[in-house]
Amino acid sequence: LLAVLEDGIRCFQDNILPRNKKKQMLFEEGEAWLFSDESNGGFSFVSVCTLLGFDPGYVRRGLRQWQERSLGGKRKTQRGFGAPPQRLVA
């Protein structure tokens, strides 16, 4: 289950600024899975978090904060300021 969660987060984070259609698709699929409220099915985000003992809302808030910082940091990097975004998951 942890690998499923990590894969969803990695798809979201690694493809936040997609450079092609495949990366755009991976980002959109990861985002849809992470922010879906579906809880039926063993591999929904809510079910995975619950079984692992994580609060889905807490994880989502952290990901949105990361996204905001990453997009803001990318804009600054393009102008020559700041550093590239750092990931939440190794």
CSV table of N, CA and C in Angstrom, one decimal:
chain,number,residue,atom,x,y,z
A,1,LEU,N,0.8,-1.2,0.0
A,1,LEU,CA,0.0,0.0,0.0
A,1,LEU,C,0.9,1.3,0.0
A,2,LEU,N,2.0,1.2,0.7
A,2,LEU,CA,2.8,2.4,0.8
A,2,LEU,C,3.4,2.6,-0.6
A,3,ALA,N,3.7,1.6,-1.4
A,3,ALA,CA,4.2,1.8,-2.7
A,3,ALA,C,3.2,2.4,-3.6
A,4,VAL,N,1.9,2.1,-3.5
A,4,VAL,CA,0.8,2.7,-4.2
A,4,VAL,C,0.7,4.1,-3.9
A,5,LEU,N,0.8,4.5,-2.6
A,5,LEU,CA,0.7,5.9,-2.2
A,5,LEU,C,1.9,6.7,-2.8
A,6,GLU,N,3.1,6.1,-2.6
A,6,GLU,CA,4.3,6.7,-3.1
A,6,GLU,C,4.3,6.9,-4.6
A,7,ASP,N,3.7,6.0,-5.4
A,7,ASP,CA,3.6,6.1,-6.8
A,7,ASP,C,2.7,7.3,-7.2
A,8,GLY,N,1.6,7.4,-6.5
A,8,GLY,CA,0.6,8.4,-6.8
A,8,GLY,C,1.2,9.8,-6.5
A,9,ILE,N,1.9,9.9,-5.4
A,9,ILE,CA,2.6,11.2,-5.1
A,9,ILE,C,3.7,11.5,-6.1
A,10,ARG,N,4.5,10.5,-6.4
A,10,ARG,CA,5.6,10.7,-7.4
A,10,ARG,C,5.0,11.1,-8.7
A,11,CYS,N,4.0,10.5,-9.2
A,11,CYS,CA,3.4,11.0,-10.5
A,11,CYS,C,3.0,12.4,-10.4
A,12,PHE,N,2.4,12.9,-9.3
A,12,PHE,CA,2.0,14.2,-9.1
A,12,PHE,C,3.2,15.2,-9.1
A,13,GLN,N,4.2,14.8,-8.3
A,13,GLN,CA,5.3,15.7,-8.1
A,13,GLN,C,6.3,15.8,-9.2
A,14,ASP,N,6.6,14.6,-9.8
A,14,ASP,CA,7.5,14.6,-10.9
A,14,ASP,C,7.0,15.2,-12.2
A,15,ASN,N,5.8,15.4,-12.3
A,15,ASN,CA,5.2,15.8,-13.6
A,15,ASN,C,4.4,17.1,-13.4
A,16,ILE,N,4.7,17.9,-12.4
A,16,ILE,CA,3.9,19.1,-12.1
A,16,ILE,C,4.1,20.1,-13.2
A,17,LEU,N,5.2,20.1,-13.8
A,17,LEU,CA,5.5,21.0,-15.0
A,17,LEU,C,5.8,20.1,-16.2
A,18,PRO,N,4.7,19.5,-16.8
A,18,PRO,CA,5.0,18.6,-17.9
A,18,PRO,C,5.6,19.2,-19.1
A,19,ARG,N,6.4,18.4,-19.7
A,19,ARG,CA,7.0,18.8,-21.0
A,19,ARG,C,6.5,18.1,-22.2
A,20,ASN,N,5.6,17.1,-22.0
A,20,ASN,CA,5.0,16.4,-23.1
A,20,ASN,C,3.7,15.8,-22.6
A,21,LYS,N,3.0,15.2,-23.6
A,21,LYS,CA,1.6,14.7,-23.3
A,21,LYS,C,1.7,13.6,-22.3
A,22,LYS,N,2.7,12.7,-22.3
A,22,LYS,CA,2.8,11.6,-21.4
A,22,LYS,C,2.9,12.1,-19.9
A,23,LYS,N,3.8,13.1,-19.7
A,23,LYS,CA,4.0,13.7,-18.4
A,23,LYS,C,2.7,14.4,-17.9
A,24,GLN,N,2.0,15.1,-18.9
A,24,GLN,CA,0.8,15.7,-18.5
A,24,GLN,C,-0.3,14.7,-18.1
A,25,MET,N,-0.3,13.6,-18.8
A,25,MET,CA,-1.3,12.5,-18.4
A,25,MET,C,-1.0,11.9,-17.0
A,26,LEU,N,0.3,11.7,-16.8
A,26,LEU,CA,0.7,11.2,-15.5
A,26,LEU,C,0.4,12.1,-14.4
A,27,PHE,N,0.6,13.4,-14.6
A,27,PHE,CA,0.3,14.4,-13.6
A,27,PHE,C,-1.2,14.4,-13.3
A,28,GLU,N,-2.0,14.5,-14.4
A,28,GLU,CA,-3.5,14.5,-14.2
A,28,GLU,C,-4.0,13.3,-13.6
A,29,GLU,N,-3.5,12.1,-13.9
A,29,GLU,CA,-4.0,10.9,-13.3
A,29,GLU,C,-3.6,10.8,-11.8
A,30,GLY,N,-2.4,11.3,-11.5
A,30,GLY,CA,-1.9,11.3,-10.1
A,30,GLY,C,-2.8,12.3,-9.3
A,31,GLU,N,-3.0,13.5,-9.9
A,31,GLU,CA,-3.8,14.5,-9.2
A,31,GLU,C,-5.2,14.0,-9.0
A,32,ALA,N,-5.8,13.4,-10.0
A,32,ALA,CA,-7.2,12.9,-9.9
A,32,ALA,C,-7.3,11.8,-8.8
A,33,TRP,N,-6.3,10.9,-8.7
A,33,TRP,CA,-6.3,9.9,-7.7
A,33,TRP,C,-6.1,10.5,-6.3
A,34,LEU,N,-5.2,11.4,-6.1
A,34,LEU,CA,-4.9,12.0,-4.8
A,34,LEU,C,-6.0,12.8,-4.3
A,35,PHE,N,-6.8,13.4,-5.2
A,35,PHE,CA,-7.8,14.4,-4.7
A,35,PHE,C,-9.2,13.8,-4.9
A,36,SER,N,-9.3,12.6,-5.2
A,36,SER,CA,-10.7,11.9,-5.3
A,36,SER,C,-11.2,11.6,-3.9
A,37,ASP,N,-12.5,11.8,-3.7
A,37,ASP,CA,-13.1,11.4,-2.4
A,37,ASP,C,-13.6,10.0,-2.4
A,38,GLU,N,-13.4,9.2,-3.5
A,38,GLU,CA,-13.8,7.8,-3.6
A,38,GLU,C,-13.2,7.1,-2.5
A,39,SER,N,-14.0,6.3,-1.8
A,39,SER,CA,-13.4,5.5,-0.7
A,39,SER,C,-13.8,4.0,-0.9
A,40,ASN,N,-14.5,3.7,-1.9
A,40,ASN,CA,-14.8,2.3,-2.1
A,40,ASN,C,-13.8,1.7,-3.1
A,41,GLY,N,-13.3,0.6,-2.7
A,41,GLY,CA,-12.2,0.0,-3.5
A,41,GLY,C,-10.9,0.1,-2.6
A,42,GLY,N,-10.2,-1.0,-2.6
A,42,GLY,CA,-9.0,-1.1,-1.8
A,42,GLY,C,-7.8,-0.2,-2.1
A,43,PHE,N,-7.8,0.3,-3.3
A,43,PHE,CA,-6.7,1.1,-3.7
A,43,PHE,C,-7.0,2.6,-4.0
A,44,SER,N,-8.2,3.0,-3.5
A,44,SER,CA,-8.5,4.4,-3.6
A,44,SER,C,-7.5,5.2,-2.6
A,45,PHE,N,-7.3,6.4,-2.9
A,45,PHE,CA,-6.4,7.2,-2.1
A,45,PHE,C,-6.9,7.2,-0.6
A,46,VAL,N,-8.2,7.5,-0.4
A,46,VAL,CA,-8.7,7.5,0.9
A,46,VAL,C,-8.5,6.2,1.6
A,47,SER,N,-8.8,5.1,0.9
A,47,SER,CA,-8.6,3.7,1.5
A,47,SER,C,-7.2,3.5,1.9
A,48,VAL,N,-6.3,3.8,1.0
A,48,VAL,CA,-4.9,3.5,1.2
A,48,VAL,C,-4.4,4.3,2.4
A,49,CYS,N,-4.7,5.6,2.5
A,49,CYS,CA,-4.3,6.4,3.6
A,49,CYS,C,-4.9,5.9,4.9
A,50,THR,N,-6.2,5.5,4.9
A,50,THR,CA,-6.8,5.0,6.1
A,50,THR,C,-6.1,3.7,6.6
A,51,LEU,N,-5.8,2.8,5.7
A,51,LEU,CA,-5.2,1.6,6.0
A,51,LEU,C,-3.8,1.8,6.5
A,52,LEU,N,-3.1,2.8,6.0
A,52,LEU,CA,-1.7,3.1,6.5
A,52,LEU,C,-1.7,4.0,7.7
A,53,GLY,N,-2.9,4.5,8.2
A,53,GLY,CA,-3.0,5.3,9.3
A,53,GLY,C,-2.7,6.8,9.1
A,54,PHE,N,-2.8,7.2,7.8
A,54,PHE,CA,-2.6,8.6,7.5
A,54,PHE,C,-3.9,9.3,7.3
A,55,ASP,N,-3.9,10.6,7.6
A,55,ASP,CA,-5.1,11.4,7.4
A,55,ASP,C,-5.1,12.0,6.0
A,56,PRO,N,-6.0,11.5,5.1
A,56,PRO,CA,-6.0,12.0,3.7
A,56,PRO,C,-6.0,13.5,3.6
A,57,GLY,N,-6.8,14.2,4.4
A,57,GLY,CA,-6.8,15.6,4.3
A,57,GLY,C,-5.5,16.3,4.6
A,58,TYR,N,-4.8,15.8,5.6
A,58,TYR,CA,-3.5,16.3,6.0
A,58,TYR,C,-2.5,16.1,4.8
A,59,VAL,N,-2.5,14.9,4.2
A,59,VAL,CA,-1.6,14.6,3.1
A,59,VAL,C,-1.9,15.6,1.9
A,60,ARG,N,-3.2,15.7,1.6
A,60,ARG,CA,-3.6,16.6,0.5
A,60,ARG,C,-3.2,18.1,0.8
A,61,ARG,N,-3.4,18.5,2.0
A,61,ARG,CA,-3.0,19.9,2.3
A,61,ARG,C,-1.5,20.1,2.0
A,62,GLY,N,-0.7,19.1,2.5
A,62,GLY,CA,0.7,19.2,2.3
A,62,GLY,C,1.1,19.2,0.8
A,63,LEU,N,0.4,18.4,0.0
A,63,LEU,CA,0.7,18.4,-1.4
A,63,LEU,C,0.3,19.7,-2.1
A,64,ARG,N,-0.8,20.3,-1.7
A,64,ARG,CA,-1.3,21.5,-2.3
A,64,ARG,C,-0.3,22.7,-1.9
A,65,GLN,N,0.2,22.6,-0.7
A,65,GLN,CA,1.2,23.6,-0.3
A,65,GLN,C,2.5,23.4,-1.1
A,66,TRP,N,2.9,22.2,-1.2
A,66,TRP,CA,4.1,21.9,-2.0
A,66,TRP,C,3.9,22.4,-3.5
A,67,GLN,N,2.7,22.1,-4.0
A,67,GLN,CA,2.4,22.6,-5.4
A,67,GLN,C,2.5,24.1,-5.5
A,68,GLU,N,1.9,24.8,-4.6
A,68,GLU,CA,2.0,26.3,-4.6
A,68,GLU,C,3.4,26.8,-4.5
A,69,ARG,N,4.2,26.2,-3.6
A,69,ARG,CA,5.6,26.6,-3.5
A,69,ARG,C,6.4,26.3,-4.8
A,70,SER,N,6.1,25.1,-5.3
A,70,SER,CA,6.8,24.6,-6.5
A,70,SER,C,6.5,25.5,-7.7
A,71,LEU,N,5.3,25.8,-7.9
A,71,LEU,CA,4.9,26.7,-9.1
A,71,LEU,C,5.4,28.1,-8.9
A,72,GLY,N,5.4,28.6,-7.7
A,72,GLY,CA,6.0,29.9,-7.4
A,72,GLY,C,7.5,29.9,-7.5
A,73,GLY,N,8.1,28.9,-7.1
A,73,GLY,CA,9.6,28.7,-7.2
A,73,GLY,C,10.0,28.6,-8.6
A,74,LYS,N,9.2,27.9,-9.4
A,74,LYS,CA,9.5,27.7,-10.9
A,74,LYS,C,9.5,29.0,-11.6
A,75,ARG,N,8.5,29.8,-11.3
A,75,ARG,CA,8.3,31.2,-11.9
A,75,ARG,C,9.6,32.0,-11.5
A,76,LYS,N,10.0,31.9,-10.3
A,76,LYS,CA,11.2,32.7,-9.9
A,76,LYS,C,12.4,32.2,-10.5
A,77,THR,N,12.5,30.8,-10.6
A,77,THR,CA,13.7,30.2,-11.3
A,77,THR,C,13.8,30.7,-12.7
A,78,GLN,N,12.7,30.8,-13.4
A,78,GLN,CA,12.7,31.2,-14.8
A,78,GLN,C,13.3,32.6,-14.9
A,79,ARG,N,13.1,33.4,-13.9
A,79,ARG,CA,13.7,34.8,-13.9
A,79,ARG,C,15.1,34.9,-13.3
A,80,GLY,N,15.6,33.7,-12.9
A,80,GLY,CA,16.9,33.7,-12.3
A,80,GLY,C,17.0,33.7,-10.8
A,81,PHE,N,15.8,33.5,-10.1
A,81,PHE,CA,15.8,33.5,-8.7
A,81,PHE,C,15.4,32.1,-8.2
A,82,GLY,N,15.7,31.8,-7.0
A,82,GLY,CA,15.2,30.6,-6.3
A,82,GLY,C,15.8,29.3,-6.9
A,83,ALA,N,15.3,28.2,-6.3
A,83,ALA,CA,15.8,26.9,-6.6
A,83,ALA,C,14.7,26.0,-7.2
A,84,PRO,N,15.0,24.9,-7.9
A,84,PRO,CA,13.9,24.1,-8.4
A,84,PRO,C,13.1,23.5,-7.2
A,85,PRO,N,11.9,23.1,-7.4
A,85,PRO,CA,11.1,22.5,-6.3
A,85,PRO,C,11.7,21.2,-5.8
A,86,GLN,N,11.5,21.0,-4.5
A,86,GLN,CA,11.9,19.8,-3.8
A,86,GLN,C,10.7,18.9,-3.6
A,87,ARG,N,10.9,17.6,-3.7
A,87,ARG,CA,9.9,16.7,-3.6
A,87,ARG,C,9.6,16.3,-2.1
A,88,LEU,N,8.4,15.9,-1.8
A,88,LEU,CA,8.0,15.5,-0.5
A,88,LEU,C,8.4,14.0,-0.2
A,89,VAL,N,8.5,13.2,-1.3
A,89,VAL,CA,8.7,11.8,-1.2
A,89,VAL,C,10.1,11.5,-1.8
A,90,ALA,N,10.9,10.6,-1.2
A,90,ALA,CA,12.2,10.3,-1.8
A,90,ALA,C,12.0,9.5,-3.1
